[in-house]
mmCIF file of C-alpha atoms (C1' of nucleotides) in Angstrom:
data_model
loop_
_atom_site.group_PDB
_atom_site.id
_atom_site.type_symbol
_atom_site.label_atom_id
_atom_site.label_comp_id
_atom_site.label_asym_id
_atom_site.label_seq_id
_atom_site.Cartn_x
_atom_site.Cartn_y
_atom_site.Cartn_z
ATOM 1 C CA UNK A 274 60.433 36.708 71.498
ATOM 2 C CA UNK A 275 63.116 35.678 74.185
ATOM 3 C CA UNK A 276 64.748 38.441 75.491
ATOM 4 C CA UNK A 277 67.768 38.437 77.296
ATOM 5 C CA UNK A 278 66.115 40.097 80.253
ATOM 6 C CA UNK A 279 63.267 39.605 82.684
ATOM 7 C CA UNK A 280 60.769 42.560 81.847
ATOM 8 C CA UNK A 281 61.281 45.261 84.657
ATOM 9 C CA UNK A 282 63.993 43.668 86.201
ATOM 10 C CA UNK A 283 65.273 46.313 86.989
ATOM 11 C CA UNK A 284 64.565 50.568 87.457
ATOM 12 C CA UNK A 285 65.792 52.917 84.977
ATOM 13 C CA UNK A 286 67.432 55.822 87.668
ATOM 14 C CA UNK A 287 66.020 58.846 86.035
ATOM 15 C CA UNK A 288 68.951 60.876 87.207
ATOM 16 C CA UNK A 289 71.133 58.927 84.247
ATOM 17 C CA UNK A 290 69.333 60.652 81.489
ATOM 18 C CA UNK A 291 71.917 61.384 78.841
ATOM 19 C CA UNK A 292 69.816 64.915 78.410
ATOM 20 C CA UNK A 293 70.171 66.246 81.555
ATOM 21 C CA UNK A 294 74.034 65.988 82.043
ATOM 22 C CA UNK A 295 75.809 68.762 81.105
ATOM 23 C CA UNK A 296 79.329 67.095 80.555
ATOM 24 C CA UNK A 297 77.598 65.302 77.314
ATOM 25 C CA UNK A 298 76.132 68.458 76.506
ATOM 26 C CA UNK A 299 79.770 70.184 76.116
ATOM 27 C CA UNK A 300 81.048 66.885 74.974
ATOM 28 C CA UNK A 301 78.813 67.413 71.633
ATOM 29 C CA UNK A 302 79.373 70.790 71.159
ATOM 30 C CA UNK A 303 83.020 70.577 71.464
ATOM 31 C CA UNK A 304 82.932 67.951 68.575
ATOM 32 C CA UNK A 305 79.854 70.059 66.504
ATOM 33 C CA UNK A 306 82.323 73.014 66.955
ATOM 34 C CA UNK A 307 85.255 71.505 65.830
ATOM 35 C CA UNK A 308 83.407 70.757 62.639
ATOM 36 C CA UNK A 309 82.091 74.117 62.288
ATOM 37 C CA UNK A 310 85.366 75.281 61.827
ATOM 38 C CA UNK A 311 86.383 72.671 59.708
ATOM 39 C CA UNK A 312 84.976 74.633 56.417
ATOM 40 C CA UNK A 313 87.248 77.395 57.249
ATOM 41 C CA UNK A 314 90.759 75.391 58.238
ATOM 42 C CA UNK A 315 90.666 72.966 55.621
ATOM 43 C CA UNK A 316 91.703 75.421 53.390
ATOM 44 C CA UNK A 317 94.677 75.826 55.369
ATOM 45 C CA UNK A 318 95.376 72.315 55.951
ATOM 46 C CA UNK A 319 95.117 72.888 59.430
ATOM 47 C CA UNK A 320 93.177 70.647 62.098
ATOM 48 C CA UNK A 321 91.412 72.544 64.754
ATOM 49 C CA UNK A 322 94.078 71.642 67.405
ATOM 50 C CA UNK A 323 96.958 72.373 64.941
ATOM 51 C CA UNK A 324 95.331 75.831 64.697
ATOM 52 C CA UNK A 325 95.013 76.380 68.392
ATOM 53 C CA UNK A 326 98.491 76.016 68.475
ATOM 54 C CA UNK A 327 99.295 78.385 65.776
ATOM 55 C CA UNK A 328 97.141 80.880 67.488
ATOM 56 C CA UNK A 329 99.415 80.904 70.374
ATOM 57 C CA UNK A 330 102.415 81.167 68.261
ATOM 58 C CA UNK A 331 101.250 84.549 66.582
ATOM 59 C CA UNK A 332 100.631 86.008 69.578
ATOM 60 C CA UNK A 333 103.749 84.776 70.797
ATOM 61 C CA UNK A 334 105.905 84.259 68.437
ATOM 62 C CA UNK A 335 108.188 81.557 69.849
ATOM 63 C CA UNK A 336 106.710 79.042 72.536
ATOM 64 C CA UNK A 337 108.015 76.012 75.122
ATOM 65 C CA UNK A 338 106.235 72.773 74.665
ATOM 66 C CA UNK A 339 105.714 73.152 78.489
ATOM 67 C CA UNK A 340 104.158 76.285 77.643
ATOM 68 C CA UNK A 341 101.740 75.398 74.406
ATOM 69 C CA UNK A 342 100.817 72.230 77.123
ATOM 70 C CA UNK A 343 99.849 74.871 79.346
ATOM 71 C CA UNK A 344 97.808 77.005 77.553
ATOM 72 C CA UNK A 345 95.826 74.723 76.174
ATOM 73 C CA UNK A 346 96.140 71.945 78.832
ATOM 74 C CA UNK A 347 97.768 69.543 76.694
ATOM 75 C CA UNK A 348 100.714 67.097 77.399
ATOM 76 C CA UNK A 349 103.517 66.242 75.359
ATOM 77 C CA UNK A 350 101.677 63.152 74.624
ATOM 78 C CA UNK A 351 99.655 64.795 72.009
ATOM 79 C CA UNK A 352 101.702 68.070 71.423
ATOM 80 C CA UNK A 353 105.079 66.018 70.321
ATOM 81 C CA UNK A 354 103.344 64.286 67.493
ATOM 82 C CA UNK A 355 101.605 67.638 66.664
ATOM 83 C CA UNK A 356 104.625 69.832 66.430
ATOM 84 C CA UNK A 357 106.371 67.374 64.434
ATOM 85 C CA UNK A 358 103.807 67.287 61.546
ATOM 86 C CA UNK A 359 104.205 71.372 61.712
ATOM 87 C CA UNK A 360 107.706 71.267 61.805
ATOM 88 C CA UNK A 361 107.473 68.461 58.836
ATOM 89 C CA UNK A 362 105.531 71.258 56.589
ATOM 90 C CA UNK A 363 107.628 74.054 57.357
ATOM 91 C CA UNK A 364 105.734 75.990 59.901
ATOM 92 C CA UNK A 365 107.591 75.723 63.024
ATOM 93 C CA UNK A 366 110.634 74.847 63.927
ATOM 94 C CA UNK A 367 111.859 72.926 67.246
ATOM 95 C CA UNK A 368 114.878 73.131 68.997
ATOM 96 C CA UNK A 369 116.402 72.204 72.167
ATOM 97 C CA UNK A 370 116.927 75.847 74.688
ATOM 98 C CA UNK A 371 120.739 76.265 74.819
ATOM 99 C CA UNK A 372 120.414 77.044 78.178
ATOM 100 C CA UNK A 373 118.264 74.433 79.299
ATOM 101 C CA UNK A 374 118.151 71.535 77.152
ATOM 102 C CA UNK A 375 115.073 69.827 78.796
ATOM 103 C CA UNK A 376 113.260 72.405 76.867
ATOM 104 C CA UNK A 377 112.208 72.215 73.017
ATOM 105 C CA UNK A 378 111.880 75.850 71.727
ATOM 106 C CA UNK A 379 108.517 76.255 69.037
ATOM 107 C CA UNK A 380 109.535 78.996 67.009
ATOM 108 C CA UNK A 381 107.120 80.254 63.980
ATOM 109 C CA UNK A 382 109.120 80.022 60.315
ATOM 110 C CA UNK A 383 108.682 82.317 57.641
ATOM 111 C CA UNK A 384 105.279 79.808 55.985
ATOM 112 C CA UNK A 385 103.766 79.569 60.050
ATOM 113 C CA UNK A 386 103.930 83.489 59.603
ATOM 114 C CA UNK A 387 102.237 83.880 56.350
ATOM 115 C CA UNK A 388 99.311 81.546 57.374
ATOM 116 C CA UNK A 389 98.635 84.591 59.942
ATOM 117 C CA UNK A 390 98.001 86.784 57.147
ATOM 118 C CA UNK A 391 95.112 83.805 55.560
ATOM 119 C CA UNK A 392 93.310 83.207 59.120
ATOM 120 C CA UNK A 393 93.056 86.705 59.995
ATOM 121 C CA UNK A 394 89.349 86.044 58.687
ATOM 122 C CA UNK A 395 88.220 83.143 60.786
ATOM 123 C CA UNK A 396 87.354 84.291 64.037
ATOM 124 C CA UNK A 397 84.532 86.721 62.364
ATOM 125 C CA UNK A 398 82.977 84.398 60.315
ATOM 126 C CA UNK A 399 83.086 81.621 63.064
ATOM 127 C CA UNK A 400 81.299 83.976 65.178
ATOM 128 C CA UNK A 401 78.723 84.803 62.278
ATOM 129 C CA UNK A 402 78.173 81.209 62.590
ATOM 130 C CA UNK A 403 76.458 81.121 66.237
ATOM 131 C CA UNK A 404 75.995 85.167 66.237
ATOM 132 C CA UNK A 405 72.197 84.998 66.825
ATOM 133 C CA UNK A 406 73.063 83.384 70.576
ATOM 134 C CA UNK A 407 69.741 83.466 72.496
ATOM 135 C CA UNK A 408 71.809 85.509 75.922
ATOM 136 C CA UNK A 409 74.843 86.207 73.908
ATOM 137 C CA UNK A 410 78.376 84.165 73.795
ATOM 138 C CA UNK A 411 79.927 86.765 75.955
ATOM 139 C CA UNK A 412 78.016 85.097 79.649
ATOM 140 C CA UNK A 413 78.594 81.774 78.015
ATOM 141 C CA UNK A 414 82.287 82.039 77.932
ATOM 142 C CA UNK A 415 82.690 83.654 80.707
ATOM 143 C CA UNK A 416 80.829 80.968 82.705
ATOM 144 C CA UNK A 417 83.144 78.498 81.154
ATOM 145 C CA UNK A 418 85.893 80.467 81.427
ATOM 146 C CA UNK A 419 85.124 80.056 85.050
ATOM 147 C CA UNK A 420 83.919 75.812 85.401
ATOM 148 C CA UNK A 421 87.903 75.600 83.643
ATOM 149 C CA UNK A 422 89.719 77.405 86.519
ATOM 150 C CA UNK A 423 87.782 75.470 89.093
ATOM 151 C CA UNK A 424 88.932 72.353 87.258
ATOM 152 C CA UNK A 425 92.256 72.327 86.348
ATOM 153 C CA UNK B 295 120.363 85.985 68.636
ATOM 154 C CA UNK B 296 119.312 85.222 65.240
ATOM 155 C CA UNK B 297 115.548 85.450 65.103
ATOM 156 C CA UNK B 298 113.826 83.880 62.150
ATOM 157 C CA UNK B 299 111.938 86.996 61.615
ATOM 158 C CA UNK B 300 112.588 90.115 61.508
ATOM 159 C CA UNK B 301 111.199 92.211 64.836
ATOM 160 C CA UNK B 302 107.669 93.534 63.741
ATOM 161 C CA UNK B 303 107.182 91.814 60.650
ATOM 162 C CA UNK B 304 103.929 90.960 61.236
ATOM 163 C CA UNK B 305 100.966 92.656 63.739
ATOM 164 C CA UNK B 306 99.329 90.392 65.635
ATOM 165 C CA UNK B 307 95.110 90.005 65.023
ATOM 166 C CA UNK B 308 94.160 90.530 69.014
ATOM 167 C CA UNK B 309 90.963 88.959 67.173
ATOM 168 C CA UNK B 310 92.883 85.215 67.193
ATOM 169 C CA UNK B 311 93.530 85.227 71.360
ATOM 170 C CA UNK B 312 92.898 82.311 72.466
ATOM 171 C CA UNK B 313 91.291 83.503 75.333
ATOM 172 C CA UNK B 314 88.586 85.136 73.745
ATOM 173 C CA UNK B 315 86.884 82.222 71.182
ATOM 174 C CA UNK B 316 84.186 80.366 72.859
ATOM 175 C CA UNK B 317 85.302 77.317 70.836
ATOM 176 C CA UNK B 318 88.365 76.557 72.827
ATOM 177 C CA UNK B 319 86.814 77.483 76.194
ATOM 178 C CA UNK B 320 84.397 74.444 75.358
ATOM 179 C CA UNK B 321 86.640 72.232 73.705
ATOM 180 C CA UNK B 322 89.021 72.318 76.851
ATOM 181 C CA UNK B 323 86.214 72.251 79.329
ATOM 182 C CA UNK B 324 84.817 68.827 77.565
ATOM 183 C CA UNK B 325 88.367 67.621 78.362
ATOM 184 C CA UNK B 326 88.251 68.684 81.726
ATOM 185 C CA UNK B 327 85.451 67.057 82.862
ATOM 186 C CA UNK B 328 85.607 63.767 80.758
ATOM 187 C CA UNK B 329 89.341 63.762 83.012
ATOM 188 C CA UNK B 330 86.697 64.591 86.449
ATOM 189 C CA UNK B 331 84.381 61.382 85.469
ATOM 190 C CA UNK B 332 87.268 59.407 85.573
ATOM 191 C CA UNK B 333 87.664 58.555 88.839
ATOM 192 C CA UNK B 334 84.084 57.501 89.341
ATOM 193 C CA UNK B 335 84.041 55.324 85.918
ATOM 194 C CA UNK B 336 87.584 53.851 86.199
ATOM 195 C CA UNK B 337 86.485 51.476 88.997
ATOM 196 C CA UNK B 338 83.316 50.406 86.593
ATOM 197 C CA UNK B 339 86.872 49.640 83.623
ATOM 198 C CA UNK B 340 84.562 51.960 81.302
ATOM 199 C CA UNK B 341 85.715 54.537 79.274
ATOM 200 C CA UNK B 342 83.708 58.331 79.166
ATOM 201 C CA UNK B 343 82.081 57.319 75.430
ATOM 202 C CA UNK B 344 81.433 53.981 76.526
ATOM 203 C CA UNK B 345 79.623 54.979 79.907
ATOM 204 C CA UNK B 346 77.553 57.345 77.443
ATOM 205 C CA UNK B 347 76.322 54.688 75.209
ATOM 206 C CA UNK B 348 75.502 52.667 78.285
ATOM 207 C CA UNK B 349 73.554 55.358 79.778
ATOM 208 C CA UNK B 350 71.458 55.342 76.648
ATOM 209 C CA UNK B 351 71.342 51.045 76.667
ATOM 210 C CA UNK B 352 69.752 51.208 80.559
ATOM 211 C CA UNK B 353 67.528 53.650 79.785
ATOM 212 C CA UNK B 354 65.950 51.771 75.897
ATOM 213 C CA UNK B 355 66.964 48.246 76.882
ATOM 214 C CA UNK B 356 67.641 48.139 73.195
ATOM 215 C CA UNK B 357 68.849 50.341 70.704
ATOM 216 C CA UNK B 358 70.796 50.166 66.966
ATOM 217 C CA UNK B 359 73.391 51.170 65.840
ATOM 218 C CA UNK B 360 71.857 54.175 64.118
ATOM 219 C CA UNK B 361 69.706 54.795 66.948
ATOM 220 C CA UNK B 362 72.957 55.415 69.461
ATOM 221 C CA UNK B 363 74.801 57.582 66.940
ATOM 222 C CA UNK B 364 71.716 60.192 66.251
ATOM 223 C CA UNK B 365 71.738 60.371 70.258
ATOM 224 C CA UNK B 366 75.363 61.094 70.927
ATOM 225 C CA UNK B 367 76.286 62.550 67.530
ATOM 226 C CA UNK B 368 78.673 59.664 66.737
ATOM 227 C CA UNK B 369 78.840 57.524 63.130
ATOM 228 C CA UNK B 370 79.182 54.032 62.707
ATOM 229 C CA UNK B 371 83.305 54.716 62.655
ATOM 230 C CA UNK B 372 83.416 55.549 65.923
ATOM 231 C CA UNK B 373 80.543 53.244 67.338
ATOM 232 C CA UNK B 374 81.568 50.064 65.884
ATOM 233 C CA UNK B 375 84.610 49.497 67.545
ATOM 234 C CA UNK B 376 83.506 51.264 71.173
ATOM 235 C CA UNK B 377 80.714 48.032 70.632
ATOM 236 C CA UNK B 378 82.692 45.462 69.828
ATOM 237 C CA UNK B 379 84.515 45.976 73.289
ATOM 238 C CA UNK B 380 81.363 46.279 74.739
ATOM 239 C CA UNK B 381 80.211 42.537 73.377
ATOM 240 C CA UNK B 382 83.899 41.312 73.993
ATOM 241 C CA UNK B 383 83.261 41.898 77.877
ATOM 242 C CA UNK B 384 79.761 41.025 77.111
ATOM 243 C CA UNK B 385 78.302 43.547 78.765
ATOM 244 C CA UNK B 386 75.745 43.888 75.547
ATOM 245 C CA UNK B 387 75.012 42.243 72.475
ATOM 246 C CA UNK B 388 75.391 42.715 68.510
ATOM 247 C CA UNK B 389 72.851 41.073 66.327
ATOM 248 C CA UNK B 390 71.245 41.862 63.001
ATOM 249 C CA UNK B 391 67.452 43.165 62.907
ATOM 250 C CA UNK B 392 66.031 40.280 61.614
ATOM 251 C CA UNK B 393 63.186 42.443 59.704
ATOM 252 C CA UNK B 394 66.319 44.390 57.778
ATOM 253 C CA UNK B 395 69.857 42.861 57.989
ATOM 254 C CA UNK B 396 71.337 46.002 57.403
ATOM 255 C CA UNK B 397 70.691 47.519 61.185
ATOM 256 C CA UNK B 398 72.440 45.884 64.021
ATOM 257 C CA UNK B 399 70.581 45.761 67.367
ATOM 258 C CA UNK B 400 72.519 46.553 70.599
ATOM 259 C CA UNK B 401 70.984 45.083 73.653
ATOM 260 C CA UNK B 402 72.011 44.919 77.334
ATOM 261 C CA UNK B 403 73.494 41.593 78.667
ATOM 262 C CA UNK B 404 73.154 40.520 82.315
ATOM 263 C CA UNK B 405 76.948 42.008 83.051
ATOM 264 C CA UNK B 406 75.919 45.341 81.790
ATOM 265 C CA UNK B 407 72.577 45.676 83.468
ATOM 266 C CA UNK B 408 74.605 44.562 86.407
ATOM 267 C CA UNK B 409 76.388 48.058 86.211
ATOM 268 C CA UNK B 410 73.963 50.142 86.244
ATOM 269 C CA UNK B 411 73.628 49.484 90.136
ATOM 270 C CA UNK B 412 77.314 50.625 90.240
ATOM 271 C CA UNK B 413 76.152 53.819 88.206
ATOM 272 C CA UNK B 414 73.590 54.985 89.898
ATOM 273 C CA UNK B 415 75.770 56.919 92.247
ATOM 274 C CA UNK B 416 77.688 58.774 89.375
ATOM 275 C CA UNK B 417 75.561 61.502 88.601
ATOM 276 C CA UNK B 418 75.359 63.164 92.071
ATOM 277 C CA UNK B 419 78.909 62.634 92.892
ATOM 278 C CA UNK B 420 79.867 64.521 89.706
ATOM 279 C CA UNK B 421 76.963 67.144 90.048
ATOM 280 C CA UNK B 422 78.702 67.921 93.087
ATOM 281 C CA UNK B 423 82.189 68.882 91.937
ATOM 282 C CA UNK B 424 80.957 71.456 90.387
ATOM 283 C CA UNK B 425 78.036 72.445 92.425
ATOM 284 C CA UNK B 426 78.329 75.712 93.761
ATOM 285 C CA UNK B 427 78.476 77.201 89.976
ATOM 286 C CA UNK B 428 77.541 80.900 89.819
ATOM 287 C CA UNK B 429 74.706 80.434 88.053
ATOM 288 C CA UNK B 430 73.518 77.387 88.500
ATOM 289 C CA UNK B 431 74.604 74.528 85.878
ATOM 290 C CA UNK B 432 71.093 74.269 84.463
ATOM 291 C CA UNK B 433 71.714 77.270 82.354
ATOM 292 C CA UNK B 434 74.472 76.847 80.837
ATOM 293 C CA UNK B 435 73.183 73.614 80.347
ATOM 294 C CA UNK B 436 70.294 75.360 78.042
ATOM 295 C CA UNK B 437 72.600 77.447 76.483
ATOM 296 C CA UNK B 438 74.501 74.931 74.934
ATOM 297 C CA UNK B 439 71.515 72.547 74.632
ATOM 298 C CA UNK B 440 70.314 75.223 72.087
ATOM 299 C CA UNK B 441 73.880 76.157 70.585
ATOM 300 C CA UNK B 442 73.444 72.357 70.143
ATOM 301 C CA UNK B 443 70.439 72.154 68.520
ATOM 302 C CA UNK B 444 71.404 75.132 66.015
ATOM 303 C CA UNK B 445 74.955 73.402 65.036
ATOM 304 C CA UNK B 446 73.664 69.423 64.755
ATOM 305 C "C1'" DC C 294 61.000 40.963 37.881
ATOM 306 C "C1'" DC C 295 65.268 43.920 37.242
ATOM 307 C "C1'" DC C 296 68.004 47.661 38.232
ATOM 308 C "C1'" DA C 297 69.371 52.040 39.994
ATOM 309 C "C1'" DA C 298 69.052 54.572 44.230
ATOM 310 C "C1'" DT C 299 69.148 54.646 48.997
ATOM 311 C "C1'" DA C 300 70.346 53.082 53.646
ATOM 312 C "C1'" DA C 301 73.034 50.933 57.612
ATOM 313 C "C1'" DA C 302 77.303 49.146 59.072
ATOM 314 C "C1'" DA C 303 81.936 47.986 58.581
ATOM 315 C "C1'" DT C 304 86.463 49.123 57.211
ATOM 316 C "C1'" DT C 305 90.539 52.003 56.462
ATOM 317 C "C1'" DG C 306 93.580 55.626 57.449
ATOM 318 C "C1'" DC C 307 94.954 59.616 59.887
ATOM 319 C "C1'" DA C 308 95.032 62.618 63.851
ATOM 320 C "C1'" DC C 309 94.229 63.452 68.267
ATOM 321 C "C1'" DC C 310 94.107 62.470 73.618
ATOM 322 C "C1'" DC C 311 96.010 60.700 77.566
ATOM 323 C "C1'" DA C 312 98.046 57.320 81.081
ATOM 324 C "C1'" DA C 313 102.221 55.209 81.893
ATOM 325 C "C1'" DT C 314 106.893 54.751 81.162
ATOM 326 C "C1'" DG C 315 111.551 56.028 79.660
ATOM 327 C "C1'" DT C 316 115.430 59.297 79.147
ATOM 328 C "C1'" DA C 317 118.344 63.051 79.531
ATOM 329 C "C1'" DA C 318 119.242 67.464 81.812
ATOM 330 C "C1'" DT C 319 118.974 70.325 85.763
ATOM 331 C "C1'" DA C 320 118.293 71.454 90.531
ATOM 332 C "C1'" DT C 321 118.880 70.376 95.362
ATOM 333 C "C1'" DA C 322 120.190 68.224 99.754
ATOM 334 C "C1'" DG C 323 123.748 66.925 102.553
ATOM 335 C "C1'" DC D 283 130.878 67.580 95.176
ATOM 336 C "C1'" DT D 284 127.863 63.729 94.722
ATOM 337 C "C1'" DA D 285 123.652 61.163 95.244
ATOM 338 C "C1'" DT D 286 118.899 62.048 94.776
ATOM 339 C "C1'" DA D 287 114.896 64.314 93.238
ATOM 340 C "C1'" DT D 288 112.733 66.955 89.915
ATOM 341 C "C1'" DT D 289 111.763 68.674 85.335
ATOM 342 C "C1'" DA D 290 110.840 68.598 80.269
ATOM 343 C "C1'" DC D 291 110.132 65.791 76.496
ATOM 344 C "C1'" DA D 292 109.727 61.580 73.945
ATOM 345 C "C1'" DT D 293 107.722 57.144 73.380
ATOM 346 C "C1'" DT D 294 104.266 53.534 73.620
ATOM 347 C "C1'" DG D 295 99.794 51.696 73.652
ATOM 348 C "C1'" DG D 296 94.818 51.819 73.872
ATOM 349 C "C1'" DG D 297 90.683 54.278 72.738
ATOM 350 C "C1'" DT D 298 88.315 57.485 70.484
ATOM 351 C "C1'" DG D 299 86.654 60.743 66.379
ATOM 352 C "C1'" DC D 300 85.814 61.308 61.689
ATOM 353 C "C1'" DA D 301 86.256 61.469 56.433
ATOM 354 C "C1'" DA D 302 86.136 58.380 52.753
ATOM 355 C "C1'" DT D 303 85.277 54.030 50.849
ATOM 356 C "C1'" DT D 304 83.255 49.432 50.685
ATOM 357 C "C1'" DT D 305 79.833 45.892 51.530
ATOM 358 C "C1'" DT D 306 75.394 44.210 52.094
ATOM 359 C "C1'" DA D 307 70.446 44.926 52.318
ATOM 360 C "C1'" DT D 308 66.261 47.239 51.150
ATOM 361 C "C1'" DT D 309 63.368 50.169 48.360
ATOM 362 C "C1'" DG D 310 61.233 52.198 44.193
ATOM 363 C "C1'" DG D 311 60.552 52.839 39.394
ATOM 364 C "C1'" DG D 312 59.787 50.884 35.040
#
DNA sequence: CCCAATAAAATTGCACCCAATGTAATATAG
DNA sequence: CTATATTACATTGGGTGCAATTTTATTGGG
């Protein structure tokens, strides 16, 4: 058997264990809760960060891209594409701020509004999902509540 | 002003805030500090997913395909591609098992156990940006290690 | 031995995600 | 008032992420 590599050339730095980094940690659950939800947005024909952005909408009603990028530290980059696919089905619509043209106005439509009505359900069941948390969401999301404002 | 809606056609769920589902607090966090290893992996021209399958390559010397996606939760859509720009810069290697053709073993070439001298520093440098956590990182690290474990 | 079932990757297509760049509008300095 | 800087988005390009499908290989039953 030739392998490419002397046996033991070199140490293994135990420190680099994929296990004990929390980043990958939160890197996995970010994707395994992504698909968690995934059961309950299909039926919407929303993705998860399409729904993000509706959530801010129904609590706001009408929304700057500067702003959506904001509250859910996203760039126009991603959010352009995004909107436009919303604003392709009828949800949104975008226009330019009279008074300001740099800015694109998000405003809900009369179908954005009615999907309120069909995801009123989602955050209880999503919650039934992990409900049984050993210590409880609540410290979990406050501690990462705080890790974000120390890093953006 | 012409509004879309009409003023109060709708109550807003306080259930939906943003602010209060665990799901986005992670989801944005994950982003945040894949953007904080990025000035420590830029220099090493590796990308947050790639560094991640090479942290599992220096620690097995050899792994497949199948092997790397049960550890980070990635399928072969996602893998195959990352490792073909791996073997492009031939930093590893793609070759059929050739006990069963069907798995394809990833191994470490000389340039990519070359790297892992230029890694070893990583982990403390990004331990300490967020070092002086409230609690400590290791529990949160639990926490989601078990949220983990109930959602894979 | 043959064939259906299973398994591992690869492929395809769509939707993020973000760095870098471009463009038009607004604000500011002088 | 005008040149410059800044701001808000849009665009482009590369790299994920994942569902769905396809291809090739192995396994198990008859």
């Amino acid at each position: 058997m030739s392998s490419v590599l002397t046996a033991g050339s070199f140490e293994f730095d135990p420190q680099l264990k994929l296990e004990e980094q929390t980043c990958f940690q939160v890197y996995a659950l970010s994707r395994l809760l992504t698909k968690a939800y995934q059961p309950l947005l299909t039926p919407l024909d929303l993705t998860y960060p399409q729904y993000l952005v509706l959530l801010l909408l129904w609590e706001h009603r009408e929304l700057t891209v500067k702003d959506l990028g904001q509250h859910l530290l996203l760039d126009s980059g991603t959010l352009t594409p995004l909107l436009k696919r919303l604003a392709q089905r009828g949800l949104v619509s975008r226009q330019r701020d009279p008074h300001d043209e740099r800015s694109v106005r998000i405003t809900l439509l009369p179908a954005g509004v009615a999907l309120h009505e069909r995801a009123r359900h989602i955050p209880a069941q999503s919650d039934q999902q992990y409900a049984k948390s050993p210590a409880g969401l609540a410290g979990l999301r406050q501690e990462l509540k705080q890790l974000i404002r120390r890093l953006a």
